[in-house]
Coordinates of C-alpha atoms in Angstrom, one line a residue:
M1 CA 20.8 0.5 -14.7
V2 CA 23.8 -2.2 -13.9
F3 CA 24.6 -4.1 -11.2
S4 CA 28.2 -5.0 -11.0
P5 CA 28.4 -8.4 -8.3
V6 CA 29.1 -6.5 -5.0
S7 CA 26.0 -4.7 -5.8
A8 CA 24.0 -7.4 -6.1
I9 CA 25.4 -9.2 -2.9
R10 CA 24.7 -5.9 -1.2
Y11 CA 20.9 -5.4 -3.0
T12 CA 20.7 -9.3 -1.6
W13 CA 21.1 -8.1 2.0
L14 CA 19.3 -5.3 2.0
Y15 CA 16.4 -7.2 0.6
C16 CA 16.7 -9.5 3.9
I17 CA 16.5 -6.2 5.7
A18 CA 13.7 -5.3 4.0
L19 CA 12.2 -8.0 4.6
L20 CA 12.5 -7.6 8.1
L21 CA 10.9 -4.4 8.6
A22 CA 7.9 -4.9 6.1
P23 CA 5.4 -5.0 8.7
L24 CA 6.8 -1.8 10.5
L25 CA 6.8 -0.2 6.8
A26 CA 3.3 -0.9 6.2
H27 CA 2.1 0.3 9.8
G28 CA -0.1 3.0 9.6
T29 CA -1.0 3.1 5.8
N30 CA -4.4 2.9 4.1
R31 CA -2.2 2.4 0.4
A32 CA 0.7 1.3 -0.7
Y33 CA 2.0 1.4 -4.2
T34 CA 4.5 2.5 -7.0
V35 CA 4.9 5.2 -9.1
E36 CA 7.4 5.1 -12.1
S37 CA 9.8 8.2 -13.1
L38 CA 11.0 9.7 -16.0
D39 CA 14.4 8.2 -15.7
G40 CA 12.2 4.9 -14.6
V41 CA 13.1 4.7 -11.6
N42 CA 10.5 3.0 -9.3
I43 CA 9.0 5.6 -5.7
A44 CA 6.9 3.4 -2.9
V45 CA 4.1 5.8 -2.2
Q46 CA 2.1 5.2 1.3
E47 CA -1.2 6.8 2.3
A48 CA -2.5 6.9 5.3
G49 CA -5.1 9.7 7.0
N50 CA -8.7 10.2 5.4
P51 CA -8.7 9.7 1.6
Q52 CA -10.7 12.7 1.1
G53 CA -9.1 15.0 3.2
Q54 CA -7.2 18.0 1.6
A55 CA -3.3 16.6 0.3
I56 CA -0.3 16.6 2.7
I57 CA 2.9 15.1 1.1
F58 CA 6.0 14.4 3.2
V59 CA 9.4 14.1 1.8
H60 CA 11.6 12.8 3.9
G61 CA 15.6 13.7 4.3
L62 CA 18.8 12.0 3.6
L63 CA 18.8 8.8 5.1
G64 CA 15.1 8.1 6.0
S65 CA 11.9 7.1 4.4
H66 CA 8.4 7.2 5.0
L67 CA 9.0 5.7 8.2
S68 CA 10.2 9.4 9.5
W69 CA 6.9 10.8 10.0
E70 CA 5.1 7.9 12.2
K71 CA 4.4 11.1 14.7
Q72 CA 2.1 12.7 11.9
L73 CA 1.0 8.8 10.6
N74 CA -0.4 9.2 13.9
S75 CA -1.4 12.1 15.0
P76 CA -4.7 12.6 15.9
E77 CA -4.8 16.1 14.7
L78 CA -4.1 15.3 11.3
Q79 CA -6.3 12.4 10.7
R80 CA -8.5 14.0 9.0
Y81 CA -5.6 15.2 5.9
R82 CA -4.7 12.8 3.4
L83 CA -1.1 12.1 4.1
I84 CA 0.6 10.8 1.4
T85 CA 4.6 9.7 1.7
F86 CA 7.2 8.2 -0.1
D87 CA 10.5 6.6 -0.2
L88 CA 13.4 9.2 -1.9
R89 CA 15.3 7.5 -5.0
G90 CA 17.9 5.7 -3.2
H91 CA 15.7 5.2 0.4
G92 CA 14.1 2.7 1.7
L93 CA 11.8 0.5 -0.9
S94 CA 12.1 2.8 -3.8
D95 CA 14.8 1.8 -6.7
K96 CA 18.7 2.7 -5.9
P97 CA 20.3 3.0 -9.5
V98 CA 24.1 2.5 -9.5
E99 CA 24.4 5.2 -11.4
L100 CA 26.1 8.5 -9.6
D101 CA 23.9 10.8 -12.3
A102 CA 21.2 9.7 -11.1
Y103 CA 21.6 11.4 -7.5
R104 CA 23.7 14.2 -8.6
E105 CA 21.0 15.6 -11.2
G106 CA 18.5 17.4 -9.2
R107 CA 15.5 17.6 -11.9
H108 CA 15.7 13.6 -10.9
W109 CA 14.4 14.2 -7.3
A110 CA 11.9 16.7 -8.9
D111 CA 10.7 14.4 -11.4
D112 CA 10.1 12.0 -8.6
L113 CA 8.0 14.5 -7.1
A114 CA 6.1 15.2 -9.7
A115 CA 5.5 11.7 -10.4
V116 CA 4.1 10.8 -6.9
I117 CA 1.4 14.5 -7.2
K118 CA 0.6 13.2 -10.4
E119 CA 0.4 9.6 -9.8
S120 CA -1.7 9.8 -6.8
G121 CA -4.3 12.7 -8.1
A122 CA -3.6 14.7 -5.3
H123 CA -5.4 17.9 -6.0
E124 CA -3.4 20.9 -4.7
P125 CA -1.6 19.5 -1.7
V126 CA 0.7 21.4 0.9
L127 CA 4.3 20.2 0.6
V128 CA 6.6 19.5 3.8
G129 CA 10.0 18.7 3.4
W130 CA 12.4 17.9 6.0
S131 CA 16.2 18.4 5.4
L132 CA 17.4 16.9 2.0
G133 CA 13.4 16.8 1.2
A134 CA 13.3 20.3 1.2
A135 CA 15.9 20.7 -1.6
V136 CA 13.7 18.2 -3.5
T137 CA 11.0 20.1 -3.6
T138 CA 13.0 23.5 -4.2
N139 CA 13.9 21.7 -7.5
Y140 CA 10.4 20.6 -8.1
L141 CA 9.4 24.4 -7.8
A142 CA 12.2 25.3 -10.0
A143 CA 11.3 22.6 -12.6
F144 CA 7.1 23.0 -12.9
G145 CA 6.5 26.1 -10.1
D146 CA 3.9 26.6 -7.6
E147 CA 0.9 26.0 -9.5
Q148 CA 0.1 22.4 -8.3
I149 CA 0.4 23.0 -5.3
A150 CA -1.0 25.0 -2.3
G151 CA 1.9 25.5 -0.3
A152 CA 5.4 24.4 1.4
V153 CA 6.8 23.9 4.5
Y154 CA 10.4 23.2 5.1
V155 CA 11.2 21.5 8.1
G156 CA 15.6 21.6 8.9
G157 CA 15.7 22.4 4.9
V158 CA 18.6 22.4 2.6
V159 CA 18.0 25.7 0.9
E160 CA 21.2 25.0 -0.8
L161 CA 24.5 23.0 -0.7
K162 CA 27.0 25.8 0.5
P163 CA 29.5 26.0 3.7
E164 CA 27.8 28.8 5.1
Q165 CA 24.4 27.4 5.6
L166 CA 25.4 23.8 6.7
V167 CA 27.7 23.1 9.9
A168 CA 30.3 21.2 8.8
Q169 CA 30.5 17.3 10.4
P170 CA 33.8 15.9 8.4
A171 CA 33.7 12.1 10.1
A172 CA 29.9 11.5 9.5
Y173 CA 29.9 12.6 6.2
S174 CA 33.1 10.7 5.2
G175 CA 32.2 7.5 7.1
M176 CA 29.0 7.5 5.3
A177 CA 31.0 7.6 1.3
S178 CA 33.2 4.7 2.5
S179 CA 33.9 1.6 1.0
D180 CA 34.4 0.0 4.3
L181 CA 31.3 -1.4 5.2
R182 CA 32.4 -0.8 9.3
L183 CA 33.4 3.2 8.6
H184 CA 30.1 3.4 6.6
L185 CA 27.6 1.8 9.6
E186 CA 29.3 4.5 11.7
G187 CA 29.0 7.0 9.6
E188 CA 25.5 6.6 9.4
K189 CA 24.7 5.9 13.0
E190 CA 26.9 9.4 13.8
F191 CA 24.7 11.5 11.1
V192 CA 21.5 9.9 12.5
A193 CA 22.6 11.0 16.1
L194 CA 23.5 14.6 14.5
C195 CA 19.5 14.6 13.6
F196 CA 18.3 14.7 17.0
N197 CA 19.5 17.5 19.9
T198 CA 16.5 15.1 22.2
P199 CA 16.8 11.7 21.3
P200 CA 14.2 9.6 20.4
D201 CA 12.9 7.0 22.1
D202 CA 15.2 3.9 21.5
A203 CA 12.4 1.9 19.5
T204 CA 12.3 4.8 17.3
F205 CA 15.9 5.3 17.3
Q206 CA 17.3 1.7 16.3
R207 CA 14.6 1.9 13.8
T208 CA 16.0 4.8 12.5
I209 CA 19.4 3.6 12.2
A210 CA 18.1 0.1 10.5
T211 CA 16.2 2.4 7.9
A212 CA 19.6 4.5 7.3
A213 CA 21.9 0.6 6.4
M214 CA 19.3 0.4 3.7
A215 CA 20.2 3.6 1.9
S216 CA 22.3 3.4 -1.2
R217 CA 25.9 4.3 -0.8
E218 CA 25.6 5.2 -4.4
M219 CA 23.3 7.7 -2.9
Q220 CA 25.0 9.0 -0.3
S221 CA 28.6 9.2 -1.8
A222 CA 27.0 11.3 -4.9
V223 CA 23.6 13.6 -3.1
H224 CA 26.3 15.8 -1.7
G225 CA 27.0 17.2 -5.0
M226 CA 23.3 16.9 -6.3
S227 CA 22.4 20.7 -7.7
I228 CA 20.0 22.7 -6.2
D229 CA 17.9 25.6 -7.9
A230 CA 16.9 27.6 -5.6
A231 CA 17.3 30.8 -7.0
K232 CA 14.7 29.4 -9.9
G233 CA 12.8 27.2 -7.3
L234 CA 12.4 29.7 -4.6
G235 CA 12.5 33.0 -7.1
S236 CA 9.5 32.5 -9.0
M237 CA 7.7 31.3 -5.5
H238 CA 4.1 33.1 -5.1
K239 CA 2.8 30.6 -2.6
P240 CA 2.7 30.0 1.7
L241 CA 6.1 28.9 2.5
L242 CA 7.1 28.0 6.2
L243 CA 10.6 27.4 7.3
I244 CA 10.6 26.0 10.8
Y245 CA 14.3 24.7 11.9
G246 CA 15.4 23.5 15.4
E247 CA 17.3 26.1 17.3
Q248 CA 19.9 23.4 18.4
D249 CA 20.4 22.3 14.7
A250 CA 23.6 20.3 14.3
L251 CA 23.4 19.4 10.6
V252 CA 21.9 22.9 8.9
Q253 CA 22.5 26.6 10.2
P254 CA 19.1 28.2 10.7
S255 CA 20.1 31.5 10.5
A256 CA 22.1 31.6 7.4
S257 CA 19.8 28.5 5.3
A258 CA 16.8 31.5 7.0
A259 CA 18.1 35.0 5.9
R260 CA 19.0 32.9 2.2
A261 CA 14.8 32.1 1.4
K262 CA 13.9 35.1 2.3
A263 CA 16.9 36.6 0.6
L264 CA 15.1 34.9 -2.8
Y265 CA 11.5 34.8 -1.1
P266 CA 10.6 37.9 1.0
R267 CA 7.3 36.2 2.0
T268 CA 9.2 33.0 3.6
K269 CA 7.8 32.7 7.1
V270 CA 10.2 30.8 9.5
E271 CA 9.0 29.2 13.1
L272 CA 12.1 28.6 15.3
Y273 CA 11.7 25.7 17.8
E274 CA 14.1 26.7 20.9
T275 CA 14.7 22.8 22.2
S276 CA 15.0 20.9 18.6
G277 CA 17.6 19.7 16.6
H278 CA 17.1 19.1 13.2
S279 CA 14.1 17.2 13.6
P280 CA 11.1 19.3 15.2
F281 CA 8.5 17.1 13.6
L282 CA 10.1 14.4 16.4
E283 CA 11.7 16.4 18.5
E284 CA 8.2 18.2 19.2
S285 CA 6.0 16.9 17.0
T286 CA 2.7 18.1 19.5
R287 CA 4.1 21.3 18.6
F288 CA 4.9 20.7 14.8
N289 CA 1.1 18.8 14.1
R290 CA -0.3 21.8 15.4
D291 CA 1.8 24.8 13.2
L292 CA 1.3 22.4 10.6
S293 CA -2.4 22.3 10.5
A294 CA -2.5 26.0 10.9
F295 CA -0.2 26.1 8.2
V296 CA -2.2 23.9 5.6
D297 CA -5.5 25.5 6.8
A298 CA -4.6 29.0 6.0
A299 CA -2.4 28.0 2.9
T300 CA -6.3 26.1 1.4
G301 CA -8.4 28.3 2.4
H302 CA -10.3 25.9 5.0

């Protein structure tokens, strides 16, 4: 990986943010470690819950981190499971390559998830992918099949990066890709606000914005061109798949996305949360945690 002087300054700044967030990043975790993906990118992994329980691997969305899942990691209902989170490449405490192809090629993201599954030793985990995390999961399924997992849950999931499945938000996305720091940060702030129909408490919202500021600008510029092999990933799936969408989603079109998933995999189940936006797991966390627990137990025969 090649770093320019400008990148070095930016990453020094991000390192300072990481130091400030370190206590929060470690909160609620039983174990933290890194795994190396196939192309040498180091992925930060965290674990909580019952180390002997059924594994659930959470895959966050664009501009998020493992902190996105705090309402799951701290849920009494989910403590009986082995809760595994990780920071996607270009996010949080994971490596942030400057090469754009590190983000455009969907197989790289699939390899990251495969490395987490392998190195964690998780036995037939349930995968939970939020937004971009659903696309990462689909690419994993396209590359590796579903033999090593028990099932998957997509939350506000991106099935494909196609206009009919997404809500156009040009101001936010153009700002996020801008080289102008003010426009870049304003774009990130607008994107974070669009993730919620019911905003979270102020501390959570500010922490989410701070986490977004840690995300790689190169990643934000390239990720919208990420390849997603939905036809192969979902089309060859046999394990249970649940899609959960908020009916007030301002980033993804629930009906079009769900219809595409069901066309590729007719056994797909769909749940709509009436008052949620793009983040049902935060906005209606009690219902989500209950639904997730029921799905995991059914998928694993418990």
